Amino acid sequence: MEKCLMSLPWLMCNEGKVRISQELSEGEKHGTTHRKTTVKKCLDNFGISCNEDEVPHIAILGSGGGLRAMIALQGTLGELQNHGLLDSVMYLCGVSGSTWCMSSLYKQPDWSDKLLSLEERMCEMLLSKWSFSNAKMMLEEASKEKNYSLTDFWSYIVVHWMLHELDKGSLSDQRAASENGKNPYPIYAAVDEKSFSKLAENSADTWFEFTPHEASFLGHRASVDIKYFGSEFEGGVVKTKKQEMNMSYYRGLWGSCIGSKEENIKFIKEMLSPYLTELSGSPSTHHEGQYNTQAFFPTESIMNISRIIHKTNKCLLRWKWGSINNFLYKFSGINSAELMEDKIISLIDAGVAINCAYPLILRPERKVKLILSFDYSSGDPFKTLKQAVEYCRQNSIPFPEVDEKLLREENNPSDVYIFRGENAPTVMHFPLFNKVNVPGHVTDSRSEFKSVRCTYNKEDFSKLLQAAKLNVSNNKDNILKEIRHIMDSSNRKNLYSL
């Protein structure tokens, strides 16, 4: 590789090239450095004194769970801000439905200051109608690409139908909101399907992360600038630059596991029916009143619809998701001959592995000391915690000891569980529905707000939002207590080292 002049910015030196390094991206370093000023000011307001270089790195983990997770994370963040605690957070990391909330927030450079109005906007959006014709146009364009997969259909039809929004923006557009220090730094999770099928969730090679600056294979410490993700690479260098992926596609990629395989197939087949109706020239009555359709009968339109149906059915037969150009193709800088040979990778919802992105936030370079894990799962509220324990055990990652005796009340959990460990981050685990915020109705609430539920009225939106907010307001003192405990422990270590 040619040498780049020292006077050029790092990003220009490495533009269009694979980066192999344990280090975080320069963009993430820049964003978290700016964020330290905000965190210090927040802690000062609570009487917790520290230098900027000593501020504890606190991370929020939002689990998957479809629209339930999206709405609940909005409520969680709003209540944290309401109590002045959100500004203490360095990282916000999401899986599946939580990424839908995050991707919407980070369009606003100062979203942390607008959470009440953004909450109202989310409610209005979910109560609005969706545009079938707009979705069809985006899907027609996507179907022309050779890497078309079920993720495209899921993104532009199913997720759009659920969220009532198409976002043509890009992930790199979120750099302003992640670098200015006003908001936590965002991390989005996915997994590599091929690695997952062979290695399962306890291998770091399975995990893939996205930030506004880079896309990365966690286990291989291999990254590319997010603007080049999806472009054609060979030998670690871009060969053909492709247009940056839009946020609607990413929402489908990150959130493609709202139910079982059978439920997903049912969704896709039901959503294909308007195309079949349109192709036959008959009026569409599918989901009548939920969207507006138009009949287009020119030859070009018929060809486009036929292509969509043909390609989608073909992908259904092969169960083909998240097909993306592999930036590690023929790149000798990694220890994986198989990955080097693959022109295409397949990325899917990280919820199929661990429904909370512990592997990403536990990267030692991120130096996280306190994890606020908000679990929006519909089943066992401790499953992600147990999986995180096993993942860390197999990968020799420090994690606090979890007394499973505390986790026996699966159907009647408490609202918070706190786990501390020597030389390990403290974990605060918050089950969404619990005996504090919905006493006597935990099972009923899980049944009412299923992951496969695709529509919400205003009353149910408020009910779910309130449950998430109570988990914060009832535990604000516990969160502050753990921050103080971390700072006290750090100060004692510093004193002993003198």
Coordinates of C-alpha atoms in Angstrom, one line a residue:
M1 CA 0.0 0.0 0.0
E2 CA 1.2 3.5 -0.8
K3 CA 2.2 5.7 2.0
C4 CA -0.1 8.6 2.7
L5 CA 1.2 12.0 3.7
M6 CA 1.2 12.7 7.4
S7 CA -0.6 16.0 6.9
L8 CA -3.7 14.2 5.5
P9 CA -6.5 13.3 7.8
W10 CA -6.6 9.6 8.9
L11 CA -9.9 9.0 7.1
M12 CA -8.5 10.3 3.8
C13 CA -5.5 8.0 4.2
N14 CA -7.6 5.0 4.6
E15 CA -10.6 5.9 2.4
G16 CA -11.8 2.8 0.5
K17 CA -9.5 0.4 2.3
V18 CA -9.9 -2.3 5.0
R19 CA -8.6 -1.4 8.4
I20 CA -7.3 -4.1 10.7
S21 CA -6.8 -2.9 14.2
Q22 CA -7.8 -3.4 17.8
E23 CA -8.3 0.4 18.0
L24 CA -11.6 2.1 17.8
S25 CA -12.3 4.3 14.7
E26 CA -11.0 7.8 14.8
G27 CA -14.6 9.0 14.5
E28 CA -15.7 7.1 17.6
K29 CA -12.7 8.4 19.5
H30 CA -13.6 11.9 18.4
G31 CA -17.2 11.5 19.5
T32 CA -16.5 9.9 22.9
T33 CA -13.8 12.5 23.7
H34 CA -16.4 15.3 23.1
R35 CA -19.0 13.3 25.1
K36 CA -16.7 13.3 28.2
T37 CA -17.3 17.0 28.7
T38 CA -21.1 16.4 28.9
V39 CA -20.7 13.4 31.2
K40 CA -18.5 15.3 33.6
K41 CA -20.9 18.2 33.8
C42 CA -23.8 15.7 34.4
L43 CA -21.9 14.0 37.2
D44 CA -20.9 17.3 38.7
N45 CA -24.6 18.2 39.0
F46 CA -25.0 15.1 41.1
G47 CA -22.1 15.9 43.3
I48 CA -19.8 13.2 41.7
S49 CA -16.5 14.9 41.0
C50 CA -14.0 13.6 38.5
N51 CA -11.7 14.8 35.8
E52 CA -12.8 14.4 32.2
D53 CA -10.2 11.6 31.7
E54 CA -11.7 9.7 34.6
V55 CA -15.4 9.8 33.8
P56 CA -16.8 6.3 33.9
H57 CA -18.0 4.9 30.5
I58 CA -21.6 4.0 31.0
A59 CA -23.5 2.1 28.3
I60 CA -27.2 1.5 27.6
L61 CA -28.2 -1.8 26.0
G62 CA -31.6 -1.9 24.3
S63 CA -32.7 -5.4 23.5
G64 CA -34.8 -6.6 20.5
G65 CA -38.5 -7.0 20.5
G66 CA -40.1 -5.4 17.4
L67 CA -42.3 -2.4 18.0
R68 CA -42.4 -3.1 21.7
A69 CA -38.7 -2.6 22.0
M70 CA -38.8 0.5 19.8
I71 CA -41.4 2.2 21.9
A72 CA -40.0 1.0 25.2
L73 CA -36.5 2.3 24.4
Q74 CA -38.0 5.7 23.5
G75 CA -39.7 5.8 27.0
T76 CA -36.5 4.6 28.7
L77 CA -34.4 7.3 27.2
G78 CA -37.0 10.0 27.8
E79 CA -37.2 9.2 31.5
L80 CA -33.4 9.0 31.9
Q81 CA -33.3 12.5 30.4
N82 CA -36.2 13.6 32.6
H83 CA -34.1 12.7 35.7
G84 CA -30.9 14.2 34.3
L85 CA -29.2 10.8 33.9
L86 CA -29.0 10.5 30.1
D87 CA -26.1 12.9 29.9
S88 CA -24.0 10.4 32.0
V89 CA -24.2 7.8 29.3
M90 CA -21.3 7.3 26.8
Y91 CA -22.7 4.5 24.6
L92 CA -26.2 3.5 23.3
C93 CA -26.2 0.0 21.7
G94 CA -29.2 -1.7 20.2
V95 CA -30.4 -4.9 18.7
S96 CA -33.4 -5.4 16.4
G97 CA -36.4 -3.3 17.5
S98 CA -34.2 -1.0 19.6
T99 CA -32.3 0.0 16.5
W100 CA -35.5 1.3 15.0
C101 CA -35.8 3.8 17.8
M102 CA -32.1 4.7 17.6
S103 CA -32.0 5.1 13.8
S104 CA -34.9 7.6 14.1
L105 CA -33.4 9.6 17.0
Y106 CA -29.9 10.1 15.4
K107 CA -31.4 11.9 12.5
Q108 CA -31.5 14.9 14.9
P109 CA -28.1 16.2 16.0
D110 CA -29.6 17.3 19.3
W111 CA -32.1 14.6 19.9
S112 CA -31.3 14.3 23.6
D113 CA -32.9 17.7 24.1
K114 CA -36.0 16.9 22.1
L115 CA -37.1 13.5 23.5
L116 CA -40.6 14.7 24.5
S117 CA -41.4 16.0 21.1
L118 CA -39.8 13.0 19.4
E119 CA -41.9 10.7 21.6
E120 CA -45.0 12.5 20.3
R121 CA -43.7 12.3 16.7
M122 CA -43.2 8.5 17.1
C123 CA -46.8 8.1 18.3
E124 CA -48.1 10.1 15.4
M125 CA -46.0 8.1 13.0
L126 CA -47.2 4.8 14.2
L127 CA -50.8 6.0 14.0
S128 CA -50.4 7.3 10.4
K129 CA -51.0 5.4 7.2
W130 CA -48.2 4.0 5.1
S131 CA -47.6 4.5 1.4
F132 CA -47.6 1.3 -0.6
S133 CA -46.7 3.2 -3.8
N134 CA -43.6 4.8 -2.3
A135 CA -42.5 1.4 -0.9
K136 CA -43.1 -0.2 -4.2
M137 CA -40.8 2.3 -6.0
M138 CA -38.0 1.7 -3.6
L139 CA -38.4 -2.1 -3.8
E140 CA -38.4 -1.9 -7.6
E141 CA -35.0 -0.2 -7.5
A142 CA -33.7 -2.7 -5.0
S143 CA -34.8 -5.6 -7.1
K144 CA -32.6 -4.5 -10.0
E145 CA -29.5 -5.2 -7.8
K146 CA -27.7 -8.6 -8.1
N147 CA -27.6 -8.9 -4.3
Y148 CA -31.3 -8.6 -3.8
S149 CA -32.5 -10.7 -0.8
L150 CA -35.5 -11.0 1.5
T151 CA -33.9 -8.2 3.5
D152 CA -34.9 -5.8 0.7
F153 CA -38.5 -6.9 0.7
W154 CA -38.6 -6.9 4.5
S155 CA -37.1 -3.4 4.7
Y156 CA -39.2 -1.6 2.2
I157 CA -42.5 -3.4 2.7
V158 CA -42.8 -5.1 6.0
V159 CA -40.8 -2.8 8.3
H160 CA -42.2 0.2 6.4
W161 CA -45.7 -1.1 6.9
M162 CA -45.0 -1.4 10.7
L163 CA -43.2 1.9 11.1
H164 CA -45.0 4.0 8.5
E165 CA -41.8 5.6 7.5
L166 CA -39.3 5.3 4.7
D167 CA -35.9 6.8 5.5
K168 CA -33.6 7.5 2.5
G169 CA -30.9 8.9 4.7
S170 CA -27.6 7.2 5.4
L171 CA -25.8 5.9 8.5
S172 CA -23.0 8.4 7.9
D173 CA -25.5 11.2 8.2
Q174 CA -25.6 10.3 11.9
R175 CA -22.0 11.5 12.4
A176 CA -23.1 15.0 13.4
A177 CA -25.3 13.5 16.2
S178 CA -22.6 11.1 17.4
E179 CA -19.6 13.5 17.3
N180 CA -20.9 16.7 18.9
G181 CA -20.9 15.3 22.5
K182 CA -24.6 16.0 23.0
N183 CA -25.7 12.3 22.6
P184 CA -24.3 8.9 23.5
Y185 CA -22.3 7.3 20.8
P186 CA -24.5 4.8 18.8
I187 CA -23.7 1.1 18.0
Y188 CA -25.9 -1.1 16.0
A189 CA -25.7 -4.9 16.0
A190 CA -26.0 -7.7 13.4
V191 CA -24.6 -11.2 13.0
D192 CA -23.0 -13.0 10.1
E193 CA -25.4 -15.8 9.2
K194 CA -22.7 -18.2 7.9
S195 CA -20.5 -17.9 11.0
F196 CA -23.6 -18.1 13.3
S197 CA -24.7 -21.4 11.7
K198 CA -21.3 -22.9 12.2
L199 CA -20.0 -21.3 15.4
A200 CA -23.2 -20.1 17.2
E201 CA -23.5 -16.9 19.3
N202 CA -20.5 -17.7 21.6
S203 CA -17.9 -16.9 18.9
A204 CA -16.8 -13.3 18.4
D205 CA -16.5 -14.1 14.7
T206 CA -20.3 -14.3 14.6
W207 CA -20.8 -10.6 15.6
F208 CA -20.9 -7.6 13.3
E209 CA -21.2 -4.0 14.4
F210 CA -22.3 -0.7 12.7
T211 CA -21.5 2.8 13.8
P212 CA -21.9 6.1 11.9
H213 CA -18.2 5.8 11.0
E214 CA -17.5 2.1 10.3
A215 CA -18.8 -1.4 9.7
S216 CA -16.8 -4.1 11.4
F217 CA -16.4 -7.8 11.8
L218 CA -15.9 -8.0 15.6
G219 CA -13.9 -11.2 15.8
H220 CA -11.5 -10.2 13.0
R221 CA -11.1 -6.6 14.0
A222 CA -11.7 -5.7 10.4
S223 CA -13.5 -2.5 9.4
V224 CA -14.3 -0.2 6.5
D225 CA -15.6 3.3 6.4
I226 CA -19.4 3.0 6.6
K227 CA -19.6 5.0 3.3
Y228 CA -17.9 2.1 1.5
F229 CA -19.8 -0.7 3.2
G230 CA -21.6 -2.6 0.4
S231 CA -19.1 -1.6 -2.3
E232 CA -17.1 -4.2 -4.1
F233 CA -13.7 -4.9 -2.5
E234 CA -10.8 -7.1 -3.5
G235 CA -7.6 -7.5 -1.6
G236 CA -8.6 -4.9 1.0
V237 CA -9.2 -2.1 -1.5
V238 CA -12.5 -0.9 -3.0
K239 CA -12.9 -1.8 -6.7
T240 CA -16.4 -0.6 -7.5
K241 CA -17.9 2.1 -5.3
K242 CA -21.6 1.6 -4.6
Q243 CA -24.1 4.1 -3.3
E244 CA -24.2 4.1 0.5
M245 CA -27.1 2.0 1.9
N246 CA -30.1 3.8 3.2
M247 CA -31.5 3.7 6.7
S248 CA -34.7 1.9 5.6
Y249 CA -32.6 -1.0 4.4
Y250 CA -30.6 -1.1 7.6
R251 CA -33.8 -1.1 9.7
G252 CA -34.8 -4.3 7.8
L253 CA -31.3 -5.8 8.2
W254 CA -31.1 -5.1 11.9
G255 CA -34.7 -5.9 12.6
S256 CA -35.6 -9.0 10.6
C257 CA -36.4 -11.4 13.4
I258 CA -39.7 -10.2 14.9
G259 CA -40.9 -13.8 15.1
S260 CA -40.2 -17.4 14.0
K261 CA -39.2 -18.4 10.5
E262 CA -42.8 -19.5 9.9
E263 CA -44.1 -16.1 11.0
N264 CA -41.7 -14.3 8.8
I265 CA -42.6 -16.4 5.8
K266 CA -46.3 -15.6 6.5
F267 CA -45.6 -11.9 6.7
I268 CA -43.7 -11.9 3.4
K269 CA -46.3 -13.9 1.6
E270 CA -49.1 -11.7 2.8
M271 CA -47.3 -8.6 1.8
L272 CA -46.6 -10.1 -1.6
S273 CA -50.3 -10.4 -2.4
P274 CA -50.8 -6.7 -3.5
Y275 CA -48.2 -7.3 -6.2
L276 CA -50.0 -10.4 -7.4
T277 CA -53.2 -8.5 -7.4
E278 CA -51.7 -5.5 -9.3
L279 CA -50.1 -7.8 -11.8
S280 CA -53.5 -9.4 -12.5
G281 CA -55.1 -6.0 -12.9
S282 CA -57.6 -6.6 -10.1
P283 CA -58.4 -4.0 -7.4
S284 CA -56.4 -4.7 -4.2
T285 CA -58.3 -5.2 -1.0
H286 CA -55.4 -6.5 1.1
H287 CA -55.2 -4.6 4.4
E288 CA -57.9 -2.3 3.1
G289 CA -57.7 1.2 4.5
Q290 CA -54.1 0.9 5.7
Y291 CA -52.4 2.0 2.5
N292 CA -53.2 3.6 -0.8
T293 CA -52.5 1.6 -4.0
Q294 CA -52.4 2.6 -7.6
A295 CA -52.7 0.4 -10.6
F296 CA -49.8 0.8 -13.1
F297 CA -50.2 -1.2 -16.3
P298 CA -47.4 -0.1 -18.6
T299 CA -45.1 -2.9 -19.7
E300 CA -42.2 -1.5 -17.6
S301 CA -44.3 -1.7 -14.4
I302 CA -45.4 -5.3 -15.1
M303 CA -41.8 -6.3 -15.7
N304 CA -40.8 -4.6 -12.4
I305 CA -43.5 -6.4 -10.5
S306 CA -42.7 -9.7 -12.1
R307 CA -39.0 -9.3 -11.2
I308 CA -39.9 -8.6 -7.6
I309 CA -42.2 -11.6 -7.3
H310 CA -39.7 -13.9 -9.0
K311 CA -36.7 -12.7 -7.0
T312 CA -38.5 -12.7 -3.7
N313 CA -39.9 -16.2 -4.2
K314 CA -36.4 -17.4 -5.2
C315 CA -35.0 -15.9 -2.0
L316 CA -37.8 -17.5 0.0
L317 CA -36.8 -20.9 -1.3
R318 CA -33.2 -20.3 -0.4
W319 CA -34.0 -18.3 2.8
K320 CA -31.6 -15.7 1.6
W321 CA -31.2 -12.6 3.8
G322 CA -28.8 -9.6 4.0
S323 CA -26.7 -10.3 0.9
I324 CA -23.9 -7.7 0.9
N325 CA -20.6 -7.5 -0.9
N326 CA -17.8 -8.8 1.3
F327 CA -15.1 -6.2 2.0
L328 CA -12.8 -9.0 3.1
Y329 CA -12.9 -10.8 -0.3
K330 CA -9.4 -11.9 -1.2
F331 CA -8.0 -10.0 1.7
S332 CA -5.0 -11.8 3.2
G333 CA -4.9 -9.8 6.4
I334 CA -7.3 -12.0 8.3
N335 CA -7.1 -15.6 9.6
S336 CA -10.1 -17.0 7.7
A337 CA -9.5 -18.6 4.4
E338 CA -13.3 -19.3 4.0
L339 CA -14.3 -15.6 4.6
M340 CA -11.6 -14.5 2.1
E341 CA -13.2 -16.7 -0.6
D342 CA -16.7 -15.4 -0.1
K343 CA -17.7 -12.5 -2.5
I344 CA -21.0 -12.1 -0.6
I345 CA -21.7 -12.1 3.2
S346 CA -25.2 -12.6 4.7
L347 CA -26.0 -10.3 7.7
I348 CA -29.1 -10.9 9.9
D349 CA -30.8 -9.7 13.0
A350 CA -28.5 -10.1 16.0
G351 CA -31.5 -11.3 18.1
V352 CA -31.1 -14.8 16.7
A353 CA -27.8 -15.0 18.6
I354 CA -28.1 -12.9 21.8
N355 CA -31.0 -10.5 22.0
C356 CA -28.8 -7.8 23.6
A357 CA -25.4 -6.7 22.2
Y358 CA -23.1 -7.5 25.1
P359 CA -20.3 -8.7 22.8
L360 CA -20.1 -5.2 21.1
I361 CA -20.2 -3.1 24.2
L362 CA -17.7 -5.3 26.1
R363 CA -14.9 -4.6 23.6
P364 CA -12.1 -3.7 26.0
E365 CA -11.2 -0.6 24.0
R366 CA -14.6 0.9 25.0
K367 CA -13.7 0.7 28.7
V368 CA -17.3 0.4 29.8
K369 CA -17.7 0.3 33.6
L370 CA -21.5 0.3 34.0
I371 CA -24.0 -1.4 31.7
L372 CA -27.7 -0.5 31.9
S373 CA -29.3 -3.4 30.2
F374 CA -33.0 -2.8 29.4
D375 CA -34.5 -6.1 28.4
Y376 CA -37.6 -5.8 26.2
S377 CA -37.8 -9.5 25.4
S378 CA -41.2 -11.2 25.4
G379 CA -40.0 -14.5 26.9
D380 CA -37.5 -15.3 29.6
P381 CA -36.4 -11.9 30.9
F382 CA -33.0 -13.4 31.9
K383 CA -32.1 -15.2 28.8
T384 CA -29.9 -12.5 27.4
L385 CA -28.1 -12.2 30.7
K386 CA -27.4 -15.9 30.9
Q387 CA -26.2 -15.9 27.3
A388 CA -23.9 -13.0 28.1
V389 CA -22.4 -14.9 31.0
E390 CA -21.7 -17.9 28.8
Y391 CA -20.3 -15.7 26.0
C392 CA -17.9 -14.0 28.3
R393 CA -16.8 -17.3 29.9
Q394 CA -16.0 -18.8 26.6
N395 CA -14.1 -15.7 25.4
S396 CA -12.3 -14.9 28.6
I397 CA -14.0 -11.6 29.0
P398 CA -14.5 -10.2 32.5
F399 CA -18.1 -10.3 33.6
P400 CA -19.7 -10.1 37.0
E401 CA -20.8 -13.3 38.6
V402 CA -24.5 -13.9 38.2
D403 CA -26.3 -15.8 41.0
E404 CA -28.9 -17.7 39.1
K405 CA -30.9 -18.2 42.3
L406 CA -32.0 -14.6 41.8
L407 CA -33.3 -15.4 38.3
R408 CA -35.8 -18.1 39.1
E409 CA -38.9 -15.8 39.1
E410 CA -39.1 -15.8 35.3
N411 CA -42.8 -15.0 35.3
N412 CA -42.7 -12.5 38.2
P413 CA -39.3 -10.7 38.1
S414 CA -38.2 -7.6 40.0
D415 CA -37.7 -4.4 38.2
V416 CA -33.9 -4.4 38.5
Y417 CA -31.0 -6.8 39.2
I418 CA -27.5 -5.6 40.0
F419 CA -24.4 -7.6 39.5
R420 CA -20.9 -6.4 40.5
G421 CA -17.6 -8.0 39.9
E422 CA -13.9 -7.5 40.5
N423 CA -12.2 -6.1 37.4
A424 CA -15.5 -6.4 35.5
P425 CA -18.2 -3.9 34.6
T426 CA -21.3 -3.6 36.8
V427 CA -24.5 -4.8 35.2
M428 CA -27.9 -3.4 36.0
H429 CA -30.6 -5.6 34.3
F430 CA -34.1 -4.2 33.9
P431 CA -36.9 -6.6 32.7
L432 CA -39.5 -4.5 30.9
F433 CA -42.6 -6.1 32.6
N434 CA -42.1 -6.9 36.3
K435 CA -43.9 -7.2 39.6
V436 CA -43.3 -3.5 40.3
N437 CA -44.6 -1.7 37.2
V438 CA -47.3 -4.2 36.3
P439 CA -48.0 -6.1 39.6
G440 CA -49.9 -9.3 39.0
H441 CA -50.0 -8.8 35.2
V442 CA -46.5 -9.7 34.0
T443 CA -47.7 -12.7 31.8
D444 CA -50.7 -10.8 30.6
S445 CA -48.5 -7.8 29.5
R446 CA -46.2 -10.1 27.6
S447 CA -49.1 -11.6 25.8
E448 CA -50.7 -8.2 25.0
F449 CA -47.4 -6.7 23.6
K450 CA -46.1 -9.6 21.5
S451 CA -43.1 -9.1 19.2
V452 CA -45.2 -10.0 16.2
R453 CA -47.7 -7.3 17.1
C454 CA -47.5 -4.8 14.2
T455 CA -49.9 -2.0 15.1
Y456 CA -50.5 0.1 18.1
N457 CA -53.3 2.5 19.1
K458 CA -52.6 5.6 21.2
E459 CA -53.7 4.0 24.4
D460 CA -51.5 1.0 24.1
F461 CA -48.5 3.2 23.0
S462 CA -48.9 5.2 26.2
K463 CA -49.3 2.1 28.3
L464 CA -46.1 0.5 27.0
L465 CA -44.2 3.8 27.3
Q466 CA -45.3 4.2 30.9
A467 CA -44.1 0.7 31.8
A468 CA -40.6 1.5 30.4
K469 CA -40.5 4.9 32.2
L470 CA -41.4 3.4 35.6
N471 CA -38.4 1.1 35.4
V472 CA -36.2 4.2 35.2
S473 CA -38.0 6.5 37.7
N474 CA -38.3 3.8 40.3
N475 CA -34.5 3.1 40.0
K476 CA -32.9 6.5 39.4
D477 CA -31.4 6.4 42.9
N478 CA -30.0 2.9 42.3
I479 CA -28.4 4.0 39.1
L480 CA -26.7 7.0 40.8
K481 CA -25.6 4.7 43.7
E482 CA -23.8 2.4 41.2
I483 CA -22.1 5.3 39.5
R484 CA -20.9 6.5 42.9
H485 CA -19.7 3.0 43.8
I486 CA -17.8 2.8 40.5
M487 CA -16.1 6.1 41.1
D488 CA -15.2 5.2 44.7
S489 CA -13.7 1.9 43.6
S490 CA -11.7 3.7 40.9
N491 CA -10.4 6.3 43.4
R492 CA -9.4 3.6 45.8
K493 CA -7.4 1.8 43.1
N494 CA -5.7 5.0 42.1
L495 CA -4.8 5.7 45.7
Y496 CA -3.3 2.2 46.2
S497 CA -1.3 2.6 43.0
L498 CA 0.5 5.7 44.3

